[in-house]
Amino acid sequence: MSVEIRNGAPGDLAAIVALDPATGIAERRHDYLSKALAGFGGSSVKVLVLDGQIAGFAVMSEFFGHPFLERIATAENRRRAGVASALMTHIEMAIDDDRMFVSTNESNEVMRTLLAARNYKVSGVVENLDPGDPELFFVIFKTDIDAAIEAAR
């Protein structure tokens, strides 16, 4: 089994769109992912490639001058296999700021569980992005990331 995490490229768009569950719900998602792959607005995309196939991706940008994980998704047949965790570890280890933010809908229990397990702390709530499903914002500080790395050694 070969695993690689690399920068996403415009040629990855079809594979990324195919595994993003929100693409069918929001037609704007295709354009959003295309722009992120092109680096629009300072965005970047990381992809996890497993045995030659994209198994997950993460979109990074900035939030008030700090790194912000905008979107992370895993191929349906690779969920609960550590793909999102591997992407997050890769991103966290590369941040050169004192903190990183991420958000998710209140209804996304899988993501909220992942963030809690990784020691992210709730940082705020925004109502009315998705009516009836508030967006929760989380933060992790570089000192917490460094402490987790040290504890794992």
Tab-separated table of C-alpha atoms in Angstrom:
chain	number	residue	atom	x	y	z
A	1	MET	CA	0.000	0.000	0.000
A	2	SER	CA	1.433	3.357	-1.010
A	3	VAL	CA	0.392	6.593	0.686
A	4	GLU	CA	1.355	10.085	-0.441
A	5	ILE	CA	0.214	13.510	0.690
A	6	ARG	CA	0.901	16.207	-1.872
A	7	ASN	CA	-0.309	19.553	-3.129
A	8	GLY	CA	-3.434	19.306	-5.212
A	9	ALA	CA	-3.264	20.327	-8.863
A	10	PRO	CA	-5.928	21.456	-11.343
A	11	GLY	CA	-5.779	17.985	-12.922
A	12	ASP	CA	-7.093	16.538	-9.626
A	13	LEU	CA	-10.390	18.421	-9.885
A	14	ALA	CA	-12.524	15.562	-11.267
A	15	ALA	CA	-11.310	13.097	-8.620
A	16	ILE	CA	-11.838	15.621	-5.814
A	17	VAL	CA	-15.319	16.605	-7.005
A	18	ALA	CA	-16.239	12.912	-7.253
A	19	LEU	CA	-15.438	12.260	-3.598
A	20	ASP	CA	-16.866	15.469	-2.114
A	21	PRO	CA	-20.361	14.658	-0.789
A	22	ALA	CA	-21.429	18.325	-0.954
A	23	THR	CA	-20.779	18.702	-4.685
A	24	GLY	CA	-24.181	17.275	-5.570
A	25	ILE	CA	-25.907	19.545	-3.062
A	26	ALA	CA	-24.158	22.808	-3.922
A	27	GLU	CA	-23.427	23.473	-7.571
A	28	ARG	CA	-21.036	26.248	-6.528
A	29	ARG	CA	-18.767	23.603	-4.941
A	30	HIS	CA	-17.210	22.712	-8.319
A	31	ASP	CA	-16.170	26.329	-8.907
A	32	TYR	CA	-14.985	26.651	-5.300
A	33	LEU	CA	-12.761	23.567	-5.606
A	34	SER	CA	-11.457	24.655	-9.011
A	35	LYS	CA	-10.472	28.060	-7.616
A	36	ALA	CA	-8.862	26.493	-4.528
A	37	LEU	CA	-6.762	24.178	-6.703
A	38	ALA	CA	-5.635	27.217	-8.710
A	39	GLY	CA	-4.593	29.012	-5.503
A	40	PHE	CA	-7.285	31.675	-5.785
A	41	GLY	CA	-7.301	34.005	-2.781
A	42	GLY	CA	-4.303	32.265	-1.243
A	43	SER	CA	-6.082	28.918	-0.924
A	44	SER	CA	-4.252	25.641	-1.216
A	45	VAL	CA	-5.340	22.021	-1.458
A	46	LYS	CA	-3.660	18.946	-0.030
A	47	VAL	CA	-4.597	15.518	-1.351
A	48	LEU	CA	-3.952	12.123	0.183
A	49	VAL	CA	-3.262	9.560	-2.526
A	50	LEU	CA	-3.695	5.922	-1.563
A	51	ASP	CA	-2.529	3.304	-4.050
A	52	GLY	CA	-2.693	5.837	-6.874
A	53	GLN	CA	-6.207	7.104	-6.074
A	54	ILE	CA	-7.139	10.322	-4.287
A	55	ALA	CA	-8.697	9.173	-1.002
A	56	GLY	CA	-9.145	12.581	0.602
A	57	PHE	CA	-8.452	16.270	0.317
A	58	ALA	CA	-8.222	19.375	2.481
A	59	VAL	CA	-8.655	23.018	1.474
A	60	MET	CA	-6.612	25.555	3.421
A	61	SER	CA	-6.929	29.333	3.472
A	62	GLU	CA	-6.655	32.151	6.011
A	63	PHE	CA	-9.019	33.291	8.734
A	64	PHE	CA	-8.145	36.674	10.249
A	65	GLY	CA	-4.510	36.105	9.276
A	66	HIS	CA	-4.302	32.549	10.678
A	67	PRO	CA	-4.337	29.189	8.870
A	68	PHE	CA	-7.886	27.929	8.338
A	69	LEU	CA	-8.946	24.443	7.328
A	70	GLU	CA	-11.948	25.302	5.161
A	71	ARG	CA	-12.924	21.875	3.950
A	72	ILE	CA	-11.824	18.287	4.421
A	73	ALA	CA	-13.420	15.249	2.804
A	74	THR	CA	-12.664	11.550	2.506
A	75	ALA	CA	-13.750	9.119	-0.202
A	76	GLU	CA	-16.781	7.168	0.986
A	77	ASN	CA	-14.961	3.826	0.758
A	78	ARG	CA	-12.044	5.204	2.848
A	79	ARG	CA	-13.980	6.760	5.729
A	80	ARG	CA	-12.969	5.784	9.266
A	81	ALA	CA	-9.597	4.629	7.940
A	82	GLY	CA	-7.463	7.553	9.141
A	83	VAL	CA	-7.425	9.581	5.913
A	84	ALA	CA	-8.718	12.818	7.486
A	85	SER	CA	-6.453	12.340	10.510
A	86	ALA	CA	-3.421	11.876	8.273
A	87	LEU	CA	-4.269	15.007	6.284
A	88	MET	CA	-4.798	17.008	9.467
A	89	THR	CA	-1.528	15.788	10.988
A	90	HIS	CA	0.314	16.767	7.816
A	91	ILE	CA	-1.265	20.230	7.828
A	92	GLU	CA	-0.810	20.800	11.559
A	93	MET	CA	2.865	19.885	11.452
A	94	ALA	CA	3.441	22.373	8.633
A	95	ILE	CA	1.761	25.415	10.143
A	96	ASP	CA	4.096	28.271	10.949
A	97	ASP	CA	1.618	30.236	13.020
A	98	ASP	CA	0.726	30.043	16.702
A	99	ARG	CA	-2.765	28.660	15.955
A	100	MET	CA	-5.029	27.145	13.311
A	101	PHE	CA	-8.791	27.382	12.896
A	102	VAL	CA	-11.358	25.008	11.427
A	103	SER	CA	-15.138	25.048	11.227
A	104	THR	CA	-17.913	22.531	10.774
A	105	ASN	CA	-21.666	22.374	11.021
A	106	GLU	CA	-23.060	21.549	14.441
A	107	SER	CA	-24.740	18.496	12.856
A	108	ASN	CA	-21.392	17.044	11.680
A	109	GLU	CA	-20.751	14.746	14.634
A	110	VAL	CA	-17.986	12.847	12.843
A	111	MET	CA	-15.931	16.017	12.357
A	112	ARG	CA	-16.695	17.299	15.841
A	113	THR	CA	-15.526	13.975	17.305
A	114	LEU	CA	-12.326	14.125	15.245
A	115	LEU	CA	-11.624	17.687	16.393
A	116	ALA	CA	-12.237	16.832	20.052
A	117	ALA	CA	-9.892	13.836	19.786
A	118	ARG	CA	-7.226	16.153	18.365
A	119	ASN	CA	-7.665	18.675	21.228
A	120	TYR	CA	-9.327	21.443	19.223
A	121	LYS	CA	-11.314	23.888	21.336
A	122	VAL	CA	-14.591	25.586	20.417
A	123	SER	CA	-13.862	29.175	19.487
A	124	GLY	CA	-17.212	30.527	18.299
A	125	VAL	CA	-20.493	30.028	16.473
A	126	VAL	CA	-21.968	31.603	13.355
A	127	GLU	CA	-25.690	31.304	12.762
A	128	ASN	CA	-27.559	31.396	9.435
A	129	LEU	CA	-24.928	30.008	7.075
A	130	ASP	CA	-26.978	26.817	6.864
A	131	PRO	CA	-30.382	27.601	8.388
A	132	GLY	CA	-31.005	25.509	11.486
A	133	ASP	CA	-27.437	24.119	11.530
A	134	PRO	CA	-24.977	26.577	13.117
A	135	GLU	CA	-21.341	26.674	11.997
A	136	LEU	CA	-18.997	25.928	14.903
A	137	PHE	CA	-15.467	27.325	14.812
A	138	PHE	CA	-12.578	25.553	16.517
A	139	VAL	CA	-8.970	26.458	17.239
A	140	ILE	CA	-5.822	24.534	18.060
A	141	PHE	CA	-2.666	26.223	19.287
A	142	LYS	CA	0.789	25.296	18.019
A	143	THR	CA	1.860	24.556	21.610
A	144	ASP	CA	-0.872	21.871	21.806
A	145	ILE	CA	0.238	20.393	18.474
A	146	ASP	CA	3.859	20.324	19.643
A	147	ALA	CA	2.867	18.719	22.964
A	148	ALA	CA	0.899	15.990	21.133
A	149	ILE	CA	3.874	15.260	18.884
A	150	GLU	CA	6.179	15.044	21.884
A	151	ALA	CA	3.761	12.757	23.774
A	152	ALA	CA	3.573	10.419	20.766
A	153	ARG	CA	7.339	9.867	20.786
